[in-house]
């Protein structure tokens, strides 16, 4: 079962890629869809088996590297964290596969496209089912490759190629951190296998590491390096520049890779390493601050963009920022919760946008849209659902997950927790604003497209709408349905006392106590803990996520003041209202606002000038140095070395004969010198 | 017990093939044809024989196997000694694997003096295998040095327009190094009276002598690797060499330097190795960054790959001179992997060069349309070179960096930037040649791979992925020999080196209660 769920996409990729011609478009589409849907069904089964019935297991497939004490294996690790990811990946991937049949119906290379999607799904599954860092890295780079191939799918387009390269290289910068993090973990722990690392993490909490002459806290260093990797993949501030450009790829790709799954790999990584991060509070602080800042900055940029896909891309980045600050305050469950709900509604939004683009004859600029909601009512409705979920309007999926993250941040009662909370509130306002800006600009107002395009507008075929409905169901119900197992509070009422009581324990006792909590038969220190079933947060996550009791902000989040809970929703509603005021009711207001905040708008519109800065700093820099070194090679090294000698040795015509003669001559000459030296040395050496 | 001299047979079989080719007479057409087939069959037979050797090789034994010893110059104590261990085994395999591929790759490309060309390649094969099997100083020197001659001829006769300059440069550089090595060998011999490599390993010379000898050997091996700053012969040699010449040059000849470090420098001059290791690591890091940047701005496909070779060899020297088991194995694996990948990349360049007769990247572009199969295999090797996990390139790079990280974090960190730059230049190459708008009409008229080209590229592609996913057949054979090497190295250095994990400060509690820091925040919050 586990084997099928991971490898059926690989098999589908293999056949569709190598035998695409023989299979035909239909055959390849059928094969890849079947492979992924099969994987999805297996994953759902595994979810029940592992997360609910508690059959956590690790399946060993094969040895990989076993060199000088360094060991890595191929595994399928099934615990709650990985099966949750597997379900998200395979379900969204199935939707995207089916959707692509319709979306790519005009493209000549259907088999190739479908096979790449399957390859991606496989790599992502390898990533989440890894039992050691190296396999995780395999999946990590594998999804990077698939992303590269899919962004550059239209490979004759210059911009697509540039975007694909940029994605790969920026990700490599992150991977650089991840690799070094892996090295650090290996040096500290002597292993890269998760269970072994997590088992001894508490003991290593006090170890110092000599990092280039500085004594640093080993776990903090390791976690920060891993976090650099996470930043690259998950487009956190600093390494985010590739994500908006990645929108050059076909829209189903953006939905699957650059919204729902791949970009959340960083969140997964941190959650997976929660047993280590818990002992590196400084690293958590950095994660929190970076996440909160990203959430804010990305939202500001999202408000000013005109490309429909870029708006959603920045929104993705912003939502990822939310997840990271939740991780940073140890609310891993909340971050994973948002990851799941976000996967549904963001994939829905992207595919909805794809549906719009498809209808508008490949137009992506919102300035050329408008007034089309009556023509594609179905897509319109689905976009509303997605936006409502994104904006965190009550009872849609995003409401539950976003609120718990913000409350957890507040409940951390640290300066960075509060920073994250307020940044998150500001971002929530902007999120709602740009979501409705998008809806209004795209669907309402007067049509701005030319007649030709307008006359072609049509609702998408059923094969594209069906997956949208599946995702919409997720976007509506996932929040309410998963709330209890993912982030639900403990069953008894005196939660506050419970919280305090736990605080007094020592860390060592706590780990022990924590383990006890998970064993049904072990005596439990706390009062009546009958809640080890899957429908409780602790019983659901089991060992896959570790939170030290005094860091348990998710628990604390249930007890924050009322206003903390209400504020995000109010801000969301305000954002929607403002969008209506500016873009629908008050004509010309948008332009006035832009003028009023000219410098600020410029900053946002130009994405805070990250691209420009990086271009000068790195791209131009690397090429400049390359040119310089290239000249050094020719000028200095060769000039002093062989060419210089050659010039003095050879001149004039008849070079060929002379050189060839010269060789023998020189060879003999050098041999002679050698011999002389040798004899001299032997003679004198012998005399001593 | 006298065993059948398998290694000698393996070594000299190609020479017998070459001899047969010499005897071929007739009109030039049929001579060329017969020469090709003779060369091909010979090299395939040699490969099969080497497979047999690999399979009968005892993976648990770290010492030399298939040993042969015949008195050569008994009065001087010099003998003909052959033998392989886990370190040399795969270099022999690499030589026997790449030679038939080279011969097939030149099937249509070489039209001039086919007979001589094939002879040159077979002779070259003999010498390459001999270099990796020789266990006597002077025997090694003979093979090592003689390799230059056929290679020089291959570049000088069948090379491109600037072949004379290139072959001259190649010869001058390598010769200069190897002369110094010869001197060192003579010195070593005059001091110890021993020329047997195994015995020399057990009896290192006095420490003060080691430094000089090490540098002399280093001069030769560094040029061969090539290490920065003596690398400039390589781009020129590659650019002018015919495709098959580049394949052998990158695939096997460069590995002789790394092999030499492992066979001679480390065990025989342990103290000097230890002393010079920081310098060599620094040079390696410079090589990685410097040549990667240079590769980034190249216009010529072969030049780009040549510079990338220098960078990849930087990982090798880095790994070897980290003096850790992991690092050394990483270095060896990186050499084998680079032997496959760079060879394949040069073959890929050869494929389009045969069609369009230019290596300028700007003359291509958008050929994924008309050459999808080519695009696929090229992609595999491109990614292998960029070190994508799942290809052999990753394992070599990763292990050498990890080994380095254990002893010197800064070096590892700097070298790891090569991962980023490596991806950059390889993707750039691929994008400019294979992707992009289809503008050059002649490039778009090129036909896709024919069955012969698939036949030479597919085995390489399979190998790159296979040993990337399952390297155990290699590492399990390499490891005992590396362990043995490390043991020799450590006994020779006079003291058993502490495993250099100075990076870890032993569990020194931050404070007595060892409470996590976060606790304090919380308590304040609740007060």
GROMACS .gro file of C-alpha atoms in nm, chain A residues 323-660:
model
  338
  323UNK     CA    1   0.290   2.933   0.853
  324UNK     CA    2   0.648   3.014   0.942
  325UNK     CA    3   0.566   3.250   1.223
  326UNK     CA    4   0.333   2.987   1.358
  327UNK     CA    5   0.622   2.743   1.349
  328UNK     CA    6   0.836   3.003   1.517
  329UNK     CA    7   0.609   3.013   1.818
  330UNK     CA    8   0.606   2.632   1.836
  331UNK     CA    9   0.253   2.611   1.699
  332UNK     CA   10   0.354   2.336   1.457
  333UNK     CA   11   0.007   2.187   1.452
  334UNK     CA   12  -0.140   2.521   1.358
  335UNK     CA   13   0.111   2.568   1.079
  336UNK     CA   14   0.035   2.225   0.941
  337UNK     CA   15  -0.333   2.300   0.970
  338UNK     CA   16  -0.294   2.613   0.764
  339UNK     CA   17  -0.076   2.423   0.520
  340UNK     CA   18  -0.362   2.183   0.454
  341UNK     CA   19  -0.639   2.438   0.425
  342UNK     CA   20  -0.416   2.668   0.224
  343UNK     CA   21  -0.340   2.386  -0.019
  344UNK     CA   22  -0.708   2.355  -0.094
  345UNK     CA   23  -0.810   2.714  -0.128
  346UNK     CA   24  -0.494   2.833  -0.298
  347UNK     CA   25  -0.501   2.554  -0.551
  348UNK     CA   26  -0.864   2.645  -0.604
  349UNK     CA   27  -0.775   3.009  -0.659
  350UNK     CA   28  -0.498   2.925  -0.900
  351UNK     CA   29  -0.701   2.681  -1.099
  352UNK     CA   30  -0.985   2.932  -1.096
  353UNK     CA   31  -0.746   3.194  -1.227
  354UNK     CA   32  -0.637   2.942  -1.486
  355UNK     CA   33  -0.997   2.899  -1.583
  356UNK     CA   34  -1.026   3.275  -1.627
  357UNK     CA   35  -0.706   3.289  -1.828
  358UNK     CA   36  -0.826   3.003  -2.039
  359UNK     CA   37  -1.154   3.182  -2.099
  360UNK     CA   38  -0.980   3.511  -2.182
  361UNK     CA   39  -0.755   3.361  -2.449
  362UNK     CA   40  -0.442   3.358  -2.231
  363UNK     CA   41  -0.479   3.709  -2.097
  364UNK     CA   42  -0.322   3.746  -1.752
  365UNK     CA   43  -0.330   4.119  -1.696
  366UNK     CA   44  -0.622   4.220  -1.476
  367UNK     CA   45  -0.629   4.562  -1.639
  368UNK     CA   46  -0.757   4.389  -1.950
  369UNK     CA   47  -1.029   4.197  -1.776
  370UNK     CA   48  -1.352   4.297  -1.606
  371UNK     CA   49  -1.719   4.247  -1.660
  372UNK     CA   50  -1.707   3.879  -1.722
  373UNK     CA   51  -1.873   3.732  -1.417
  374UNK     CA   52  -2.201   3.666  -1.594
  375UNK     CA   53  -2.025   3.479  -1.869
  376UNK     CA   54  -1.839   3.241  -1.642
  377UNK     CA   55  -2.059   3.225  -1.333
  378UNK     CA   56  -1.928   2.894  -1.217
  379UNK     CA   57  -1.567   3.003  -1.210
  380UNK     CA   58  -1.679   3.326  -1.050
  381UNK     CA   59  -1.852   3.143  -0.767
  382UNK     CA   60  -1.555   2.920  -0.710
  383UNK     CA   61  -1.320   3.216  -0.697
  384UNK     CA   62  -1.545   3.366  -0.432
  385UNK     CA   63  -1.520   3.053  -0.225
  386UNK     CA   64  -1.144   3.050  -0.257
  387UNK     CA   65  -1.117   3.419  -0.166
  388UNK     CA   66  -1.349   3.385   0.130
  389UNK     CA   67  -1.136   3.103   0.260
  390UNK     CA   68  -0.818   3.300   0.199
  391UNK     CA   69  -0.946   3.611   0.370
  392UNK     CA   70  -1.040   3.410   0.675
  393UNK     CA   71  -1.412   3.478   0.668
  394UNK     CA   72  -1.588   3.272   0.935
  395UNK     CA   73  -1.666   2.912   0.868
  396UNK     CA   74  -1.452   2.883   0.561
  397UNK     CA   75  -1.134   2.677   0.596
  398UNK     CA   76  -0.893   2.967   0.619
  399UNK     CA   77  -1.082   3.119   0.908
  400UNK     CA   78  -0.999   2.834   1.142
  401UNK     CA   79  -0.639   2.792   1.046
  402UNK     CA   80  -0.543   3.156   1.020
  403UNK     CA   81  -0.705   3.246   1.348
  404UNK     CA   82  -0.539   2.970   1.542
  405UNK     CA   83  -0.203   3.076   1.406
  406UNK     CA   84  -0.255   3.438   1.503
  407UNK     CA   85  -0.386   3.341   1.844
  408UNK     CA   86  -0.090   3.112   1.900
  409UNK     CA   87   0.146   3.392   1.810
  410UNK     CA   88  -0.027   3.619   2.057
  411UNK     CA   89  -0.034   3.347   2.320
  412UNK     CA   90   0.341   3.305   2.298
  413UNK     CA   91   0.371   3.624   2.508
  414UNK     CA   92   0.713   3.711   2.368
  415UNK     CA   93   0.814   4.019   2.174
  416UNK     CA   94   0.839   3.825   1.850
  417UNK     CA   95   0.510   3.655   1.910
  418UNK     CA   96   0.346   3.994   1.939
  419UNK     CA   97   0.538   4.121   1.641
  420UNK     CA   98   0.408   3.826   1.442
  421UNK     CA   99   0.056   3.883   1.565
  422UNK     CA  100   0.045   4.245   1.458
  423UNK     CA  101   0.219   4.182   1.130
  424UNK     CA  102  -0.027   3.901   1.072
  425UNK     CA  103  -0.321   4.126   1.148
  426UNK     CA  104  -0.194   4.385   0.902
  427UNK     CA  105  -0.138   4.116   0.644
  428UNK     CA  106  -0.487   3.977   0.706
  429UNK     CA  107  -0.630   4.314   0.622
  430UNK     CA  108  -0.424   4.338   0.306
  431UNK     CA  109  -0.504   3.981   0.212
  432UNK     CA  110  -0.873   4.052   0.212
  433UNK     CA  111  -0.812   4.374   0.025
  434UNK     CA  112  -0.611   4.227  -0.260
  435UNK     CA  113  -0.837   3.924  -0.287
  436UNK     CA  114  -1.135   4.141  -0.354
  437UNK     CA  115  -0.932   4.375  -0.567
  438UNK     CA  116  -0.863   4.069  -0.777
  439UNK     CA  117  -1.223   3.959  -0.788
  440UNK     CA  118  -1.352   4.304  -0.872
  441UNK     CA  119  -1.091   4.384  -1.133
  442UNK     CA  120  -1.129   4.047  -1.296
  443UNK     CA  121  -1.502   3.993  -1.292
  444UNK     CA  122  -1.676   4.326  -1.233
  445UNK     CA  123  -1.688   4.667  -1.386
  446UNK     CA  124  -1.683   4.737  -1.754
  447UNK     CA  125  -1.519   4.488  -1.986
  448UNK     CA  126  -1.171   4.609  -2.074
  449UNK     CA  127  -1.075   4.332  -2.309
  450UNK     CA  128  -1.121   4.376  -2.683
  451UNK     CA  129  -1.429   4.245  -2.859
  452UNK     CA  130  -1.248   3.954  -3.015
  453UNK     CA  131  -1.152   3.816  -2.673
  454UNK     CA  132  -1.487   3.899  -2.520
  455UNK     CA  133  -1.673   3.707  -2.783
  456UNK     CA  134  -1.471   3.395  -2.709
  457UNK     CA  135  -1.527   3.391  -2.336
  458UNK     CA  136  -1.669   3.060  -2.234
  459UNK     CA  137  -1.708   2.855  -1.923
  460UNK     CA  138  -1.440   2.589  -1.889
  461UNK     CA  139  -1.515   2.228  -1.980
  462UNK     CA  140  -1.634   1.984  -1.718
  463UNK     CA  141  -1.297   1.817  -1.688
  464UNK     CA  142  -1.162   2.145  -1.556
  465UNK     CA  143  -1.456   2.228  -1.332
  466UNK     CA  144  -1.478   1.894  -1.158
  467UNK     CA  145  -1.140   1.925  -0.983
  468UNK     CA  146  -1.234   2.279  -0.887
  469UNK     CA  147  -1.540   2.148  -0.710
  470UNK     CA  148  -1.335   1.895  -0.518
  471UNK     CA  149  -1.100   2.169  -0.407
  472UNK     CA  150  -1.389   2.400  -0.323
  473UNK     CA  151  -1.532   2.136  -0.093
  474UNK     CA  152  -1.196   2.126   0.078
  475UNK     CA  153  -1.180   2.504   0.096
  476UNK     CA  154  -1.517   2.515   0.266
  477UNK     CA  155  -1.511   2.219   0.500
  478UNK     CA  156  -1.146   2.129   0.566
  479UNK     CA  157  -1.117   2.389   0.838
  480UNK     CA  158  -1.411   2.282   1.046
  481UNK     CA  159  -1.350   1.914   0.992
  482UNK     CA  160  -0.984   1.909   1.080
  483UNK     CA  161  -0.987   2.170   1.354
  484UNK     CA  162  -1.017   1.930   1.644
  485UNK     CA  163  -0.748   1.677   1.552
  486UNK     CA  164  -0.501   1.934   1.426
  487UNK     CA  165  -0.521   2.208   1.684
  488UNK     CA  166  -0.810   2.130   1.919
  489UNK     CA  167  -0.771   2.227   2.283
  490UNK     CA  168  -0.743   1.973   2.559
  491UNK     CA  169  -1.069   1.828   2.679
  492UNK     CA  170  -1.079   1.960   3.034
  493UNK     CA  171  -1.164   2.309   3.135
  494UNK     CA  172  -0.895   2.416   3.371
  495UNK     CA  173  -0.659   2.460   3.085
  496UNK     CA  174  -0.491   2.758   3.238
  497UNK     CA  175  -0.390   2.575   3.551
  498UNK     CA  176  -0.277   2.285   3.346
  499UNK     CA  177  -0.055   2.514   3.151
  500UNK     CA  178   0.108   2.659   3.457
  501UNK     CA  179   0.157   2.329   3.618
  502UNK     CA  180   0.343   2.190   3.325
  503UNK     CA  181   0.573   2.486   3.324
  504UNK     CA  182   0.723   2.389   3.652
  505UNK     CA  183   0.860   2.062   3.528
  506UNK     CA  184   1.218   2.022   3.432
  507UNK     CA  185   1.300   1.965   3.072
  508UNK     CA  186   1.425   1.615   3.130
  509UNK     CA  187   1.119   1.517   3.319
  510UNK     CA  188   0.912   1.673   3.056
  511UNK     CA  189   1.043   1.463   2.775
  512UNK     CA  190   0.980   1.158   2.975
  513UNK     CA  191   0.643   1.280   3.071
  514UNK     CA  192   0.576   1.366   2.713
  515UNK     CA  193   0.652   1.017   2.603
  516UNK     CA  194   0.439   0.877   2.874
  517UNK     CA  195   0.152   1.076   2.752
  518UNK     CA  196   0.165   0.892   2.428
  519UNK     CA  197   0.169   0.545   2.566
  520UNK     CA  198  -0.179   0.439   2.646
  521UNK     CA  199  -0.080   0.207   2.924
  522UNK     CA  200   0.179   0.423   3.095
  523UNK     CA  201   0.076   0.606   3.407
  524UNK     CA  202  -0.005   0.964   3.328
  525UNK     CA  203   0.114   1.244   3.547
  526UNK     CA  204  -0.166   1.481   3.467
  527UNK     CA  205  -0.522   1.431   3.571
  528UNK     CA  206  -0.765   1.238   3.359
  529UNK     CA  207  -0.608   1.202   3.019
  530UNK     CA  208  -0.854   0.986   2.840
  531UNK     CA  209  -0.792   1.180   2.520
  532UNK     CA  210  -0.535   0.972   2.339
  533UNK     CA  211  -0.773   0.909   2.054
  534UNK     CA  212  -0.705   1.054   1.714
  535UNK     CA  213  -0.968   1.321   1.761
  536UNK     CA  214  -0.751   1.500   2.000
  537UNK     CA  215  -0.450   1.704   1.904
  538UNK     CA  216  -0.198   1.501   2.101
  539UNK     CA  217  -0.342   1.168   2.004
  540UNK     CA  218  -0.349   1.277   1.644
  541UNK     CA  219   0.006   1.404   1.600
  542UNK     CA  220   0.158   1.153   1.838
  543UNK     CA  221   0.538   1.161   1.813
  544UNK     CA  222   0.553   1.319   1.472
  545UNK     CA  223   0.550   1.668   1.620
  546UNK     CA  224   0.706   1.754   1.946
  547UNK     CA  225   0.615   2.055   2.151
  548UNK     CA  226   0.758   2.112   2.491
  549UNK     CA  227   0.469   2.169   2.728
  550UNK     CA  228   0.578   2.516   2.824
  551UNK     CA  229   0.596   2.608   2.456
  552UNK     CA  230   0.251   2.479   2.382
  553UNK     CA  231   0.109   2.794   2.234
  554UNK     CA  232  -0.169   2.612   2.055
  555UNK     CA  233  -0.306   2.513   2.393
  556UNK     CA  234  -0.261   2.865   2.521
  557UNK     CA  235  -0.423   3.004   2.210
  558UNK     CA  236  -0.758   2.876   2.328
  559UNK     CA  237  -0.740   3.107   2.622
  560UNK     CA  238  -0.643   3.440   2.469
  561UNK     CA  239  -0.864   3.745   2.520
  562UNK     CA  240  -1.173   3.772   2.306
  563UNK     CA  241  -1.050   4.069   2.103
  564UNK     CA  242  -0.744   3.876   1.990
  565UNK     CA  243  -0.971   3.618   1.837
  566UNK     CA  244  -1.206   3.867   1.677
  567UNK     CA  245  -0.956   4.111   1.533
  568UNK     CA  246  -0.844   3.904   1.228
  569UNK     CA  247  -1.200   3.856   1.111
  570UNK     CA  248  -1.283   4.222   1.157
  571UNK     CA  249  -0.972   4.326   0.968
  572UNK     CA  250  -1.063   4.085   0.691
  573UNK     CA  251  -1.408   4.231   0.659
  574UNK     CA  252  -1.263   4.581   0.653
  575UNK     CA  253  -1.025   4.481   0.379
  576UNK     CA  254  -1.308   4.351   0.165
  577UNK     CA  255  -1.510   4.665   0.228
  578UNK     CA  256  -1.219   4.889   0.133
  579UNK     CA  257  -1.165   4.696  -0.188
  580UNK     CA  258  -1.528   4.752  -0.280
  581UNK     CA  259  -1.502   5.119  -0.201
  582UNK     CA  260  -1.191   5.174  -0.405
  583UNK     CA  261  -1.241   4.951  -0.702
  584UNK     CA  262  -1.615   4.922  -0.752
  585UNK     CA  263  -1.801   5.210  -0.595
  586UNK     CA  264  -1.557   5.496  -0.606
  587UNK     CA  265  -1.440   5.529  -0.963
  588UNK     CA  266  -1.091   5.671  -0.991
  589UNK     CA  267  -1.019   5.629  -0.625
  590UNK     CA  268  -0.750   5.372  -0.699
  591UNK     CA  269  -0.552   5.620  -0.904
  592UNK     CA  270  -0.583   5.886  -0.634
  593UNK     CA  271  -0.460   5.649  -0.370
  594UNK     CA  272  -0.169   5.553  -0.585
  595UNK     CA  273  -0.075   5.915  -0.629
  596UNK     CA  274  -0.120   5.990  -0.262
  597UNK     CA  275   0.120   5.719  -0.157
  598UNK     CA  276   0.351   5.748  -0.454
  599UNK     CA  277   0.681   5.647  -0.288
  600UNK     CA  278   0.518   5.368  -0.097
  601UNK     CA  279   0.337   5.245  -0.403
  602UNK     CA  280   0.658   5.251  -0.598
  603UNK     CA  281   0.830   5.046  -0.335
  604UNK     CA  282   0.552   4.789  -0.330
  605UNK     CA  283   0.501   4.784  -0.703
  606UNK     CA  284   0.870   4.720  -0.763
  607UNK     CA  285   0.863   4.441  -0.509
  608UNK     CA  286   1.084   4.631  -0.266
  609UNK     CA  287   1.356   4.628  -0.535
  610UNK     CA  288   1.481   4.282  -0.444
  611UNK     CA  289   1.527   4.175  -0.804
  612UNK     CA  290   1.720   4.483  -0.899
  613UNK     CA  291   1.947   4.450  -0.598
  614UNK     CA  292   2.018   4.083  -0.658
  615UNK     CA  293   2.084   4.139  -1.023
  616UNK     CA  294   2.352   4.393  -0.952
  617UNK     CA  295   2.493   4.210  -0.654
  618UNK     CA  296   2.500   3.851  -0.771
  619UNK     CA  297   2.429   3.810  -1.138
  620UNK     CA  298   2.640   4.099  -1.260
  621UNK     CA  299   2.893   4.026  -0.991
  622UNK     CA  300   2.936   3.663  -1.087
  623UNK     CA  301   2.963   3.742  -1.454
  624UNK     CA  302   3.204   4.025  -1.388
  625UNK     CA  303   3.429   3.807  -1.183
  626UNK     CA  304   3.400   3.533  -1.442
  627UNK     CA  305   3.518   3.771  -1.714
  628UNK     CA  306   3.798   3.894  -1.498
  629UNK     CA  307   3.919   3.547  -1.409
  630UNK     CA  308   3.888   3.442  -1.768
  631UNK     CA  309   4.127   3.720  -1.860
  632UNK     CA  310   4.354   3.625  -1.573
  633UNK     CA  311   4.374   3.277  -1.716
  634UNK     CA  312   4.478   3.401  -2.053
  635UNK     CA  313   4.683   3.697  -1.945
  636UNK     CA  314   4.854   3.624  -1.620
  637UNK     CA  315   4.876   3.249  -1.582
  638UNK     CA  316   4.939   3.165  -1.945
  639UNK     CA  317   5.142   3.476  -2.002
  640UNK     CA  318   5.385   3.395  -1.729
  641UNK     CA  319   5.370   3.023  -1.789
  642UNK     CA  320   5.353   2.828  -2.112
  643UNK     CA  321   5.290   3.112  -2.357
  644UNK     CA  322   5.575   3.314  -2.225
  645UNK     CA  323   5.808   3.022  -2.253
  646UNK     CA  324   5.671   2.937  -2.592
  647UNK     CA  325   5.722   3.288  -2.716
  648UNK     CA  326   6.081   3.282  -2.618
  649UNK     CA  327   6.125   2.935  -2.760
  650UNK     CA  328   5.934   2.960  -3.083
  651UNK     CA  329   5.896   3.239  -3.332
  652UNK     CA  330   5.834   3.278  -3.699
  653UNK     CA  331   5.708   3.035  -3.956
  654UNK     CA  332   5.744   2.664  -3.993
  655UNK     CA  333   5.607   2.636  -3.646
  656UNK     CA  334   5.489   2.285  -3.686
  657UNK     CA  335   5.817   2.127  -3.770
  658UNK     CA  336   6.008   2.336  -3.529
  659UNK     CA  337   5.785   2.260  -3.239
  660UNK     CA  338   5.784   1.896  -3.308
   0.00000   0.00000   0.00000
